[in-house]
Every structure is written in C-alpha cells, then in structure tokens.
Amino acid sequence: MSTDSTKLAFNDGWQYAPAPESTDHIQIDDHYGLFINGEFVAPEIDRYFESINPATEKPLSNIALASEKDVDRAVKAARKAYTGVWSKMSGADRGKYLFRIARIMQERAREFATIESLDGGKPIRESRDIDIPLAAAHFFYYAGWADKLEYAFPARTPVSLGVVGQIIPWNFPLLMAAWKIAPALACGNTVVLKPAETTSLTAMKLAEVFRDAGLPPGVVNIVTGAGPTGAAIVNHLDVNKVAFTGSTEVGKIIQRSLAGTDKKYTLELGGKAANIIFADAAIDEAVEGIVNGIFFNQGHVCCAGSRLLVQESVADEVVRKLRDRMETLIIGDPLDKNTDIGAINSAGQLETIESYLSIGQAEGAEMYQSDCSVPDQGYWCRPTIFTGVSQSNRIVQEEIFGPVLAIQTFRTLEEGLTKANNTPYGLSGGVWTDKGSKVFKMTQKIRAGVIWANTFNKFDPTSPFGGYKESGVGREGGMHGLGAYLKLEA
Ligand code: NAI
Ligand code: MG
C-alpha cells in the first residue's frame, strides 16, 4: 500500500466521531492555597499565578506562589510531624495510611485523569490508562514495604532520613508526585513537595486525598511556585534529602548547591534514548514500538525513544511503515478518547521544540511531518521525523522533549551499539530483534539504566529506574527506591 493511498484511507475515510470525556464530574477551584500542616493556607505574600489549559490557552485556576517564608513554614510543619508522629509510628501503621491513599486515588481516578489532561495537555487515554493507575500502584507497592524494611536490607538497620524536599516536572505530574512521596513515607520520612508551575492541579487534588485519608498534618506539605520556590526547598537548612526530576541544567545547579552539605540527593534528568531495530525484528511491532516510544505523551518523556537506529537492510521498509503509521495518528483535544497526541505542555516548550525543527533543517536533515490538521488555539506539534542525520547533529545529541525522532542506520551490531552509546545521556534504550542472544549482548553493553526488549515505555513500581552519565544520580522505584530514603546502619 503506498503512502498516498494510506493517507486517503485514513484521513478521508476513517474520521472517528468525537468522544470527549465530560468535565461535569470535576471541581476546580478558582484559587488554590498552599497545603501546609494538613490545611490549605494562603501564601504569606498575596501572589498567585495562572494555570492554563494548553489545548485552549484558557486559564483553569490561580495557584499560590510560595515564597521562601512559605517554604520555611512547610519545612517546619514537616519537621514537627517527623519528630512528633511519623518517625515514631510503626511501619504497619504507616502502611495503612498508604493503602488508604491508594484506594482513594483509585476511587477518584476518573476525576484525576480528567484534570491531568486539562491542565497538562496529555491525551485522556494516557492519563486514564497509565498515569493515574500507575500513581495508585506506587502507593500500593510502597505500602507493602512500610513494615518490611528490615527484610529489604538484611543485617542492616534501616533508619529514616527526616524531612525530604521533592521537586517534580510537568510531564507526569501526579505520577511523579506518587513516585516520590510513596517511598519517602513508607520509609518514615516527611515531605515538602513542589509540583511544576504549569501542572499543579492534580497535586492539589492529591492534597485533598491526604486530608481525606486522615494523614497526620505536616506529613506531606505541598508548596507551589516556579524555580525560586524549588531553590528555597533545596537550600533550606533543615531539609535532609532532595529528590529532583527535571532538566539536566537544573539538576546540575542543584548538585552544585548541595556540594559540601550532608544532604542526600537523587536526580532524575534528561535522556536521548535509542530504539535499535535489527533486520530480524518483527517490523510491524517495532514500528508500533517506535511510535509509542517517541509520540507517546507528545515526546514529553525523559526516557522517550527519541533516536531510531535501524539496520540498513530494513531501513527503507521501517521508514515507509513509520510514515504510514504517522498518518493515522490523531492529534487534538486531549479529552477526546480517540486522541493519540495531545497538546504540548506550554508555549515555552513548544518554542523549544520548534527551534529544534529549524536546527535540524539547518543541519541538512530531511524533515517529514504527518499531514493531520491541528486546532487553531493551543500548543501543538505534528509528529515529526528527521532522516539523513549524522551523529554530531544537535538533533541527535540534545534532548528535544517533543514528538521529534532522529533516524540513523547501522550495519553491524557493534556499529549500532557505538552509535547508541555516543550520547552524554544514559537513561533508557530499546532493542528489537528475534534473537534472545542479541538482546542480551546489547543490554549488557548499552550504558543506560532501563532497557526494553521488543517493547518500549513500560513502567512498573517494582522496577528500579534511573540513569547513567548526565541522566542522573541514584535509582527510584522498586527495592532500590527504598534505599534512596533510608540510612542503613550496622
Ligand atoms: P526544569 O528542570 O526547569 O523544571 C523541573 C522542575 O524544577 C520544576 O518544578 C521547576 O519549577 C523546578 N526548578 C526550576 N529551576 C529550579 C531551581 N533552580 N531549583 C530548584 N528547582 C527548580 O525543566 P523545564 O524548564 O520545565 O524544561 C526544560 C527542559 O528540561 C525540557 O525541554 C526537557 O528537555 C527537560 N525536562 C526533563 C524532564 C525529565 O523528566 N527528565 C522533565 C521536564 C523537563
Ligand atoms: Mg496547566
């Protein structure tokens, strides 16, 4: 089937009727205060910022801008809850709270998914089927560990750290909050968390869950704001550990400001993962994996498969099938259940992505975008691939964080491996082949924390996650994720 006939078939003959998720069942307040010591409180200085819907550019709510003093109030509440209640509580009792939080999240899953898609722009299918269930799963998983920490570390005595400061990005807002808060609480720490400034709403809803679960006041505090609020958490003298997910640039700033202090830290930073397709792979499945790897969540994924390395003998076939598949992807209203690609999270991120599209063309690569129409309002980027790129091109080396794929070819396994590893990052990778032995050979030699074989972007709370090189420091998730929130004494 030629590309042209596919376009005709899918674009003209296969329009789906709109299937939007309703917003009748959700409640978004006009203003949100800070969640400190179990209550929503006004910021010390009367300053708020707007959170908008990136699919319409319309404001959704006003979010409190926390100052250094507000952060100090939150840290004090967390310290008091730590020494007074949480560090004294048995693991079994901490686990009961975590189970309760997980169950309430499940009960309110539809509301969470809808708000996540409204505030962040991701397709409802992803927030409904991935973000929210996985967020609840993290609370369930770590609830189970709360009373078993000594079994995780035999012959050692696990001791909580104290107050932990957590700073998260906008690409998986609720999931990142759960990913950070659940293990911290299971290990007996208390928390001050800052969501990203474009996606604070589900964190505010999560604060309601904590309150409804009867979590003792001060065990989790949520302060909203941008970089300076995050920096105030990092630099607060009474914070014992900092956990950050975001850009490598900010990760380096945080690492520098923590040098010489006794604060522990974990950093989950950027990535430039390669999906490596061998000639013996099941090509149709691999194409689906490439699409999932880079177009999932608009490419706003630190472990996105943003590079494609395809063995030369099947390169033409893979690129042709990929272009055909791209034509069928539906871009538009994040609340529509048929949508594959939602809105870019912010005007700033769209600008970054568009600057890379120009850079790629200026570097001499050939750009191809699908033909689909995009709405007039809001921030959108059509799925994009670049061919004819070379290893030194910026679009091959730098994180774009958008639905943009750079395609290269290789002949031998060694060449594929060398190209895959030729990057300052090392977060994830994908290998597609029919041969188990090749999978093992590749996975042993790819310098990345997570490698998928014949699949991509699969997540599970039991599995550790983290990077090599500029992709970060430390591991989150699974049993490894417990170690990041404990001191292990003899
Ligand atoms: P960012 O790193 O500035 O933001 C992440 C979080 O850090 C936000 O909550 C932000 O308020 C906070 N923050 C910013 N400056 C801070 C500081 N000096 N101290 C403490 N906290 C601070 O990322 P941004 O600007 O939103 O995105 C820029 C690029 O970063 C993206 O294009 C993408 O390449 C990468 N990125 C990677 C993510 C990942 O999951 N690894 C997530 C988000 C962005
Ligand atoms: Mg928003």
Coordinates of C-alpha atoms and ligand atoms in Angstrom, one line a residue:
M1 CA 0.0 0.0 0.0
S2 CA 1.5 3.3 -1.0
T3 CA 1.8 6.3 1.4
D4 CA -0.7 8.2 -0.7
S5 CA -3.4 5.6 -0.6
T6 CA -3.0 5.2 3.1
K7 CA -3.5 8.9 3.6
L8 CA -6.7 8.7 1.6
A9 CA -7.9 5.7 3.5
F10 CA -7.2 7.1 7.0
N11 CA -7.7 10.8 6.7
D12 CA -10.7 10.8 4.5
G13 CA -12.5 7.6 5.1
W14 CA -11.8 6.9 8.8
Q15 CA -12.8 10.0 10.7
Y16 CA -13.9 9.0 14.2
A17 CA -16.8 10.7 15.8
P18 CA -15.7 12.9 18.7
A19 CA -15.7 11.0 22.0
P20 CA -14.8 13.7 24.6
E21 CA -14.6 12.9 28.3
S22 CA -17.1 15.0 30.3
T23 CA -15.9 17.7 32.7
D24 CA -19.2 17.7 34.6
H25 CA -17.8 15.5 37.3
I26 CA -14.8 17.5 38.3
Q27 CA -14.4 20.5 40.5
I28 CA -11.6 23.0 40.0
D29 CA -11.4 25.9 42.5
D30 CA -10.8 29.5 41.3
H31 CA -7.8 29.7 43.7
Y32 CA -5.6 27.2 45.4
G33 CA -3.6 27.9 48.5
L34 CA -0.5 26.0 49.8
F35 CA -1.0 22.7 51.6
I36 CA 0.8 23.1 54.9
N37 CA 0.3 21.2 58.1
G38 CA -2.8 19.5 56.7
E39 CA -4.6 22.6 55.6
F40 CA -4.9 24.8 52.6
V41 CA -3.5 28.2 53.6
A42 CA -3.0 31.5 51.8
P43 CA 0.6 32.3 50.8
E44 CA 2.3 34.8 53.1
I45 CA 2.5 37.3 50.2
D46 CA -0.7 37.6 48.2
R47 CA 0.7 36.3 44.9
Y48 CA -0.9 33.8 42.6
F49 CA -0.1 32.6 39.1
E50 CA -2.4 31.1 36.4
S51 CA -2.5 27.5 35.4
I52 CA -3.8 27.3 31.9
N53 CA -5.2 24.5 29.7
P54 CA -2.5 24.2 26.9
A55 CA -5.1 22.8 24.5
T56 CA -7.1 26.1 24.6
E57 CA -4.8 28.6 26.3
K58 CA -7.6 29.4 28.7
P59 CA -7.0 29.8 32.4
L60 CA -8.1 27.0 34.7
S61 CA -7.2 28.3 38.2
N62 CA -5.0 30.5 40.2
I63 CA -2.2 28.8 42.1
A64 CA -0.4 30.3 45.2
L65 CA 3.2 31.4 44.6
A66 CA 5.2 30.2 47.6
S67 CA 7.9 32.4 49.0
E68 CA 11.0 31.4 51.0
K69 CA 9.0 32.1 54.1
D70 CA 6.2 29.8 52.9
V71 CA 8.8 27.1 52.2
D72 CA 10.1 27.6 55.7
R73 CA 6.6 27.1 57.2
A74 CA 6.2 23.9 55.2
V75 CA 9.6 22.5 56.3
K76 CA 8.8 23.4 60.0
A77 CA 5.5 21.6 59.7
A78 CA 7.2 18.6 58.1
R79 CA 9.9 18.5 60.9
K80 CA 7.3 18.7 63.6
A81 CA 5.3 15.8 62.0
Y82 CA 8.5 13.9 61.6
T83 CA 9.7 14.1 65.2
G84 CA 6.2 14.1 66.8
V85 CA 4.3 11.5 64.9
W86 CA 5.6 9.9 61.7
S87 CA 9.1 8.6 62.8
K88 CA 7.5 7.1 65.9
M89 CA 4.8 5.3 64.1
S90 CA 5.1 1.6 63.3
G91 CA 5.7 0.6 59.7
A92 CA 2.5 -1.3 59.7
D93 CA 0.6 1.8 60.7
R94 CA 2.4 3.9 58.1
G95 CA 1.4 1.2 55.6
K96 CA -2.3 1.5 56.5
Y97 CA -2.2 5.2 55.5
L98 CA -0.5 4.5 52.2
F99 CA -3.1 1.8 51.4
R100 CA -5.9 4.2 52.2
I101 CA -4.4 6.9 50.0
A102 CA -4.0 4.4 47.1
R103 CA -7.6 3.3 47.4
I104 CA -9.0 6.9 47.5
M105 CA -6.9 7.6 44.4
Q106 CA -8.5 4.7 42.6
E107 CA -12.0 5.8 43.6
R108 CA -11.2 9.3 42.3
A109 CA -9.3 8.0 39.2
R110 CA -11.7 9.5 36.6
E111 CA -11.5 12.9 38.2
F112 CA -7.7 12.8 38.4
A113 CA -7.4 11.7 34.8
T114 CA -9.6 14.4 33.5
I115 CA -7.9 17.2 35.5
E116 CA -4.4 15.8 34.4
S117 CA -5.4 16.0 30.8
L118 CA -7.0 19.5 31.1
D119 CA -4.0 21.0 33.0
G120 CA -1.1 19.3 31.2
G121 CA -2.4 18.5 27.7
K122 CA -1.8 14.8 27.6
P123 CA -4.4 12.5 25.9
I124 CA -7.1 11.2 28.3
R125 CA -6.3 7.7 27.2
E126 CA -2.9 8.0 28.7
S127 CA -3.8 9.8 31.9
R128 CA -6.7 7.3 32.4
D129 CA -4.8 4.1 31.5
I130 CA -1.2 4.9 32.5
D131 CA -0.6 8.0 34.8
I132 CA -3.4 7.5 37.3
P133 CA -3.4 3.7 37.7
L134 CA 0.4 3.7 38.0
A135 CA 0.3 6.5 40.6
A136 CA -2.1 4.5 42.7
A137 CA 0.1 1.4 42.1
H138 CA 3.1 3.2 43.6
F139 CA 1.2 3.9 46.8
F140 CA 0.0 0.2 46.9
Y141 CA 3.5 -1.1 46.3
Y142 CA 5.3 1.0 48.8
A143 CA 2.5 0.5 51.4
G144 CA 3.5 -3.2 51.3
W145 CA 7.1 -2.3 52.1
A146 CA 6.4 0.0 55.1
D147 CA 6.5 -2.8 57.7
K148 CA 9.2 -4.9 55.9
L149 CA 12.1 -2.6 55.6
E150 CA 14.4 -4.8 57.6
Y151 CA 13.8 -7.6 55.1
A152 CA 14.8 -5.4 52.2
F153 CA 18.2 -4.8 53.9
P154 CA 19.2 -7.9 55.8
A155 CA 21.7 -7.4 58.7
R156 CA 21.4 -3.6 58.5
T157 CA 19.1 -1.3 60.4
P158 CA 17.2 1.0 58.1
V159 CA 16.7 4.5 59.6
S160 CA 14.6 7.2 58.0
L161 CA 16.3 10.4 56.9
G162 CA 14.0 13.1 58.2
V163 CA 12.4 15.9 56.1
V164 CA 12.7 15.3 52.3
G165 CA 12.3 18.1 49.7
Q166 CA 10.9 16.9 46.4
I167 CA 10.8 18.8 43.1
I168 CA 8.9 17.4 40.1
P169 CA 8.3 18.2 36.4
W170 CA 5.2 18.7 34.3
N171 CA 5.4 15.6 32.1
F172 CA 3.8 13.1 34.5
P173 CA 2.5 15.4 37.3
L174 CA 0.5 13.0 39.5
L175 CA 2.7 10.0 38.7
M176 CA 5.9 11.9 39.6
A177 CA 4.3 13.0 42.9
A178 CA 3.3 9.5 43.8
W179 CA 6.7 8.1 42.6
K180 CA 8.4 10.5 45.1
I181 CA 6.0 10.6 48.0
A182 CA 5.1 7.0 48.4
P183 CA 8.6 5.6 49.1
A184 CA 9.5 8.6 51.2
L185 CA 6.5 8.0 53.5
A186 CA 6.9 4.2 53.6
C187 CA 10.5 4.7 54.9
G188 CA 9.3 7.0 57.7
N189 CA 10.2 10.5 56.3
T190 CA 8.0 13.5 55.9
V191 CA 7.8 15.6 52.8
V192 CA 7.7 19.0 51.2
L193 CA 6.8 18.7 47.6
K194 CA 6.8 21.2 44.8
P195 CA 4.9 20.4 41.6
A196 CA 5.9 22.1 38.3
E197 CA 4.4 25.5 37.7
T198 CA 2.3 24.5 34.6
T199 CA 0.8 21.4 36.3
S200 CA 0.0 22.0 39.9
L201 CA -3.7 21.0 39.9
T202 CA -3.5 17.2 40.4
A203 CA -1.0 17.8 43.3
M204 CA -3.7 20.0 44.9
K205 CA -6.2 17.2 44.4
L206 CA -3.7 14.8 45.9
A207 CA -3.5 17.0 49.0
E208 CA -7.3 16.6 49.3
V209 CA -6.7 12.8 49.3
F210 CA -4.1 13.1 52.1
R211 CA -6.6 15.1 54.1
D212 CA -9.4 12.7 53.4
A213 CA -7.2 9.7 54.3
G214 CA -6.6 11.3 57.7
L215 CA -2.8 11.5 57.1
P216 CA -1.4 13.3 60.2
P217 CA -1.0 17.1 59.5
G218 CA 2.5 18.0 58.2
V219 CA 3.5 14.6 57.0
V220 CA 3.1 15.8 53.4
N221 CA 3.2 19.5 52.6
I222 CA 2.8 20.9 49.0
V223 CA 4.1 24.3 48.0
T224 CA 3.5 25.7 44.6
G225 CA 5.6 28.0 42.5
A226 CA 8.5 28.0 40.0
G227 CA 12.3 27.8 40.1
P228 CA 12.9 30.1 43.1
T229 CA 10.4 28.1 45.2
G230 CA 12.2 24.9 44.2
A231 CA 15.6 26.5 45.1
A232 CA 14.2 27.6 48.5
I233 CA 13.5 23.9 49.2
V234 CA 16.9 22.7 48.0
N235 CA 18.7 25.3 50.1
H236 CA 16.7 25.0 53.3
L237 CA 19.0 24.1 56.1
D238 CA 16.5 21.7 57.8
V239 CA 15.9 19.5 54.7
N240 CA 17.8 16.2 54.9
K241 CA 17.4 14.9 51.3
V242 CA 16.5 16.4 48.0
A243 CA 14.8 14.4 45.2
F244 CA 14.6 16.1 41.8
T245 CA 13.2 15.2 38.4
G246 CA 13.7 17.7 35.6
S247 CA 16.2 19.2 33.2
T248 CA 19.9 18.3 33.4
E249 CA 20.6 22.0 33.6
V250 CA 18.6 22.5 36.8
G251 CA 19.9 19.1 38.1
K252 CA 23.5 20.5 37.8
I253 CA 22.5 23.7 39.7
I254 CA 21.0 21.6 42.5
Q255 CA 24.0 19.3 42.6
R256 CA 26.3 22.3 42.9
S257 CA 24.3 23.9 45.7
L258 CA 24.3 20.6 47.7
A259 CA 28.0 20.0 47.4
G260 CA 29.6 20.3 50.8
T261 CA 26.3 19.8 52.7
D262 CA 25.3 16.5 54.3
K263 CA 22.0 16.4 52.4
K264 CA 21.4 13.2 50.4
Y265 CA 20.1 13.6 46.9
T266 CA 18.7 11.7 43.9
L267 CA 18.5 13.3 40.4
E268 CA 16.5 12.0 37.5
L269 CA 17.4 14.1 34.5
G270 CA 17.2 14.0 30.7
G271 CA 17.7 11.4 28.1
K272 CA 18.3 10.7 24.4
A273 CA 17.3 7.0 24.2
A274 CA 17.9 4.9 21.0
N275 CA 15.4 2.4 19.7
I276 CA 17.6 -0.1 17.9
I277 CA 15.9 -2.2 15.2
F278 CA 17.7 -5.2 13.8
A279 CA 16.8 -6.7 10.4
D280 CA 15.4 -9.8 12.1
A281 CA 12.9 -7.9 14.3
A282 CA 9.2 -8.2 13.8
I283 CA 9.0 -5.0 11.8
D284 CA 5.3 -4.1 12.3
E285 CA 5.6 -4.5 16.1
A286 CA 8.9 -2.5 16.1
V287 CA 7.1 0.4 14.2
E288 CA 4.4 0.4 16.9
G289 CA 7.1 0.5 19.5
I290 CA 8.8 3.4 17.8
V291 CA 5.5 5.3 17.7
N292 CA 4.9 4.6 21.3
G293 CA 8.5 5.5 22.2
I294 CA 8.5 9.0 20.8
F295 CA 4.9 10.1 20.2
F296 CA 3.5 8.9 23.5
N297 CA 2.8 11.9 25.7
Q298 CA 3.9 14.3 22.9
G299 CA 7.5 13.1 23.5
H300 CA 7.5 14.8 26.9
V301 CA 9.2 11.7 28.4
C302 CA 12.7 11.6 29.8
C303 CA 13.1 8.0 28.6
A304 CA 11.5 8.7 25.2
G305 CA 12.9 6.8 22.2
S306 CA 14.0 10.0 20.5
R307 CA 16.6 8.3 18.3
L308 CA 15.9 5.5 15.9
L309 CA 18.8 3.2 14.9
V310 CA 17.7 0.9 12.2
Q311 CA 19.7 -1.8 10.4
E312 CA 20.4 -0.7 6.9
S313 CA 18.8 -3.6 5.1
V314 CA 15.4 -2.8 6.6
A315 CA 15.7 1.0 6.9
D316 CA 13.5 1.8 3.8
E317 CA 10.8 -0.6 4.9
V318 CA 10.8 0.7 8.5
V319 CA 10.7 4.4 7.5
R320 CA 7.9 3.7 5.0
K321 CA 5.8 1.9 7.5
L322 CA 6.5 4.5 10.1
R323 CA 5.4 7.3 7.8
D324 CA 2.2 5.4 7.0
R325 CA 1.5 4.9 10.7
M326 CA 2.2 8.5 11.5
E327 CA -0.6 9.5 9.0
T328 CA -3.1 7.6 11.1
L329 CA -2.2 9.3 14.4
I330 CA -4.9 11.7 15.7
I331 CA -3.7 14.9 17.2
G332 CA -6.1 17.3 19.0
D333 CA -8.4 17.6 22.0
P334 CA -6.6 15.8 24.9
L335 CA -10.1 15.0 26.4
D336 CA -11.2 13.1 23.3
K337 CA -10.8 9.3 23.9
N338 CA -9.6 8.9 20.3
T339 CA -6.7 11.3 20.6
D340 CA -3.2 9.9 20.2
I341 CA -1.2 13.1 20.5
G342 CA -2.4 15.9 22.8
A343 CA -1.1 19.4 23.4
I344 CA 2.4 20.5 24.0
N345 CA 2.6 21.4 27.7
S346 CA 3.4 25.1 27.4
A347 CA 4.2 27.9 25.0
G348 CA 7.8 27.8 26.1
Q349 CA 8.2 24.1 25.5
L350 CA 6.6 24.5 22.0
E351 CA 9.1 27.2 21.3
T352 CA 12.0 24.9 22.3
I353 CA 10.7 22.1 20.1
E354 CA 10.2 24.4 17.1
S355 CA 13.7 25.8 17.5
Y356 CA 15.0 22.2 17.1
L357 CA 12.9 21.7 14.0
S358 CA 14.7 24.7 12.5
I359 CA 18.1 23.5 13.8
G360 CA 17.5 20.0 12.2
Q361 CA 16.7 21.6 8.8
A362 CA 19.6 24.0 9.0
E363 CA 21.9 21.0 9.8
G364 CA 20.8 19.5 6.5
A365 CA 18.5 16.7 7.7
E366 CA 15.3 15.9 5.9
M367 CA 12.2 16.6 7.9
Y368 CA 8.9 14.8 7.5
Q369 CA 5.7 15.6 9.4
S370 CA 2.3 14.0 9.2
D371 CA -0.4 15.8 7.4
C372 CA -3.0 15.9 10.1
S373 CA -4.8 19.1 10.9
V374 CA -4.2 20.8 14.3
P375 CA -6.6 23.0 16.2
D376 CA -6.2 26.8 15.9
Q377 CA -5.9 27.5 19.6
G378 CA -3.4 25.8 21.9
Y379 CA 0.1 24.5 21.5
W380 CA 0.6 21.6 19.0
C381 CA 3.4 19.9 17.2
R382 CA 2.7 17.3 14.5
P383 CA 4.6 14.0 14.8
T384 CA 8.0 14.7 13.1
I385 CA 10.9 12.5 11.8
F386 CA 14.3 13.5 10.5
T387 CA 16.3 11.3 8.1
G388 CA 19.7 12.0 6.7
V389 CA 21.1 13.0 10.1
S390 CA 24.7 12.4 11.3
Q391 CA 25.9 11.6 14.8
S392 CA 27.2 15.0 15.5
N393 CA 23.9 16.8 14.7
R394 CA 22.4 18.7 17.6
I395 CA 19.0 16.9 16.9
V396 CA 20.9 13.6 17.6
Q397 CA 22.7 14.8 20.7
E398 CA 20.4 17.1 22.6
E399 CA 17.1 16.4 24.4
I400 CA 14.2 17.9 22.4
F401 CA 11.3 16.7 24.7
G402 CA 8.8 16.7 21.9
P403 CA 7.4 14.4 19.2
V404 CA 10.5 14.5 17.1
L405 CA 12.5 11.5 16.0
A406 CA 16.0 11.4 14.5
I407 CA 16.6 8.4 12.3
Q408 CA 20.1 6.8 11.6
T409 CA 21.1 3.5 10.2
F410 CA 23.8 0.9 11.1
R411 CA 25.2 -2.2 9.5
T412 CA 26.7 -4.3 12.3
L413 CA 25.8 -4.9 15.9
E414 CA 29.0 -3.1 17.0
E415 CA 28.2 0.0 14.9
G416 CA 24.6 0.1 16.4
L417 CA 26.0 -0.2 19.9
T418 CA 28.6 2.5 19.4
K419 CA 26.0 4.9 18.0
A420 CA 23.6 4.1 20.8
N421 CA 26.2 4.9 23.4
N422 CA 27.5 8.0 21.7
T423 CA 25.5 10.5 23.8
P424 CA 26.0 12.4 27.0
Y425 CA 22.9 10.7 28.4
G426 CA 22.1 7.2 29.5
L427 CA 18.6 6.8 30.8
S428 CA 17.0 4.2 28.6
G429 CA 17.1 2.2 25.4
G430 CA 15.1 -0.3 23.2
V431 CA 16.3 -3.4 21.3
W432 CA 14.2 -5.1 18.7
T433 CA 15.3 -8.5 17.4
D434 CA 14.1 -12.0 17.0
K435 CA 17.3 -13.3 18.7
G436 CA 17.4 -13.6 22.5
S437 CA 21.3 -13.8 22.4
K438 CA 21.4 -10.4 20.6
V439 CA 19.1 -8.9 23.2
F440 CA 21.5 -10.0 26.0
K441 CA 24.6 -8.9 24.1
M442 CA 23.1 -5.4 23.6
T443 CA 21.5 -4.9 27.0
Q444 CA 24.9 -5.7 28.7
K445 CA 26.6 -3.1 26.7
I446 CA 24.2 -0.2 26.3
R447 CA 25.1 2.3 29.0
A448 CA 21.6 3.1 30.2
G449 CA 19.5 2.4 33.3
V450 CA 16.5 0.9 31.7
I451 CA 16.5 -1.2 28.5
W452 CA 13.4 -2.6 26.9
A453 CA 13.5 -5.6 24.6
N454 CA 10.8 -5.8 21.9
T455 CA 8.7 -3.3 23.8
F456 CA 9.1 0.3 24.9
N457 CA 7.9 2.7 27.7
K458 CA 6.7 0.0 30.1
F459 CA 6.7 1.1 33.7
D460 CA 6.1 -0.8 36.9
P461 CA 6.5 0.3 40.5
T462 CA 8.6 -2.9 41.3
S463 CA 11.3 -2.0 38.8
P464 CA 14.1 0.4 39.5
F465 CA 14.5 3.5 37.3
G466 CA 17.4 5.9 36.8
G467 CA 20.3 6.9 34.6
Y468 CA 24.0 6.8 33.7
K469 CA 26.1 9.8 32.9
E470 CA 24.2 13.1 32.5
S471 CA 20.8 11.3 33.0
G472 CA 21.2 11.4 36.8
V473 CA 22.2 10.1 40.1
G474 CA 20.6 7.3 42.1
R475 CA 17.7 4.9 41.4
E476 CA 14.0 5.3 42.2
G477 CA 11.3 2.6 42.1
G478 CA 11.4 -1.0 43.4
M479 CA 13.5 -2.0 46.3
H480 CA 16.3 0.3 45.1
G481 CA 14.0 3.2 45.6
L482 CA 13.7 2.4 49.3
G483 CA 17.5 2.8 49.7
A484 CA 17.2 6.4 48.5
Y485 CA 15.1 7.3 51.5
L486 CA 17.0 5.5 54.3
K487 CA 20.3 5.5 56.2
L488 CA 21.5 1.9 56.6
E489 CA 23.1 1.5 60.0
A490 CA 25.1 -1.5 61.0
Ligands
NAI1 P1 13.1 22.4 34.8 O1 14.2 21.5 35.2 O2 13.3 23.9 34.8 O3 11.8 22.1 35.8 C1 11.6 21.0 36.6 C2 11.2 21.4 38.0 O4 12.3 22.1 38.6 C3 10.0 22.3 38.0 O5 9.2 22.0 39.2 C4 10.7 23.7 38.2 O6 9.9 24.7 38.9 C5 11.9 23.3 39.1 N1 13.0 24.2 39.1 C6 13.4 25.1 38.1 N2 14.5 25.7 38.4 C7 14.9 25.3 39.7 C8 15.9 25.6 40.6 N3 16.9 26.5 40.2 N4 16.0 25.0 41.8 C9 15.0 24.1 42.1 N5 14.0 23.8 41.3 C10 13.9 24.4 40.1 O7 12.6 22.0 33.4 P2 11.7 22.9 32.3 O8 12.3 24.2 32.2 O9 10.3 22.8 32.7 O10 12.0 22.0 31.0 C11 13.2 22.3 30.3 C12 13.8 21.0 29.6 O11 14.1 20.1 30.7 C13 12.8 20.3 28.8 O12 12.8 20.8 27.5 C14 13.3 18.9 28.9 O13 14.3 18.7 27.9 C15 13.9 18.8 30.2 N6 12.9 18.1 31.2 C16 13.2 16.8 31.6 C17 12.4 16.2 32.4 C18 12.6 14.8 32.9 O14 11.6 14.1 33.2 N7 13.8 14.3 33.0 C19 11.1 16.8 32.9 C20 10.9 18.2 32.5 C21 11.8 18.8 31.6
MG2 MG -1.6 24.0 33.1

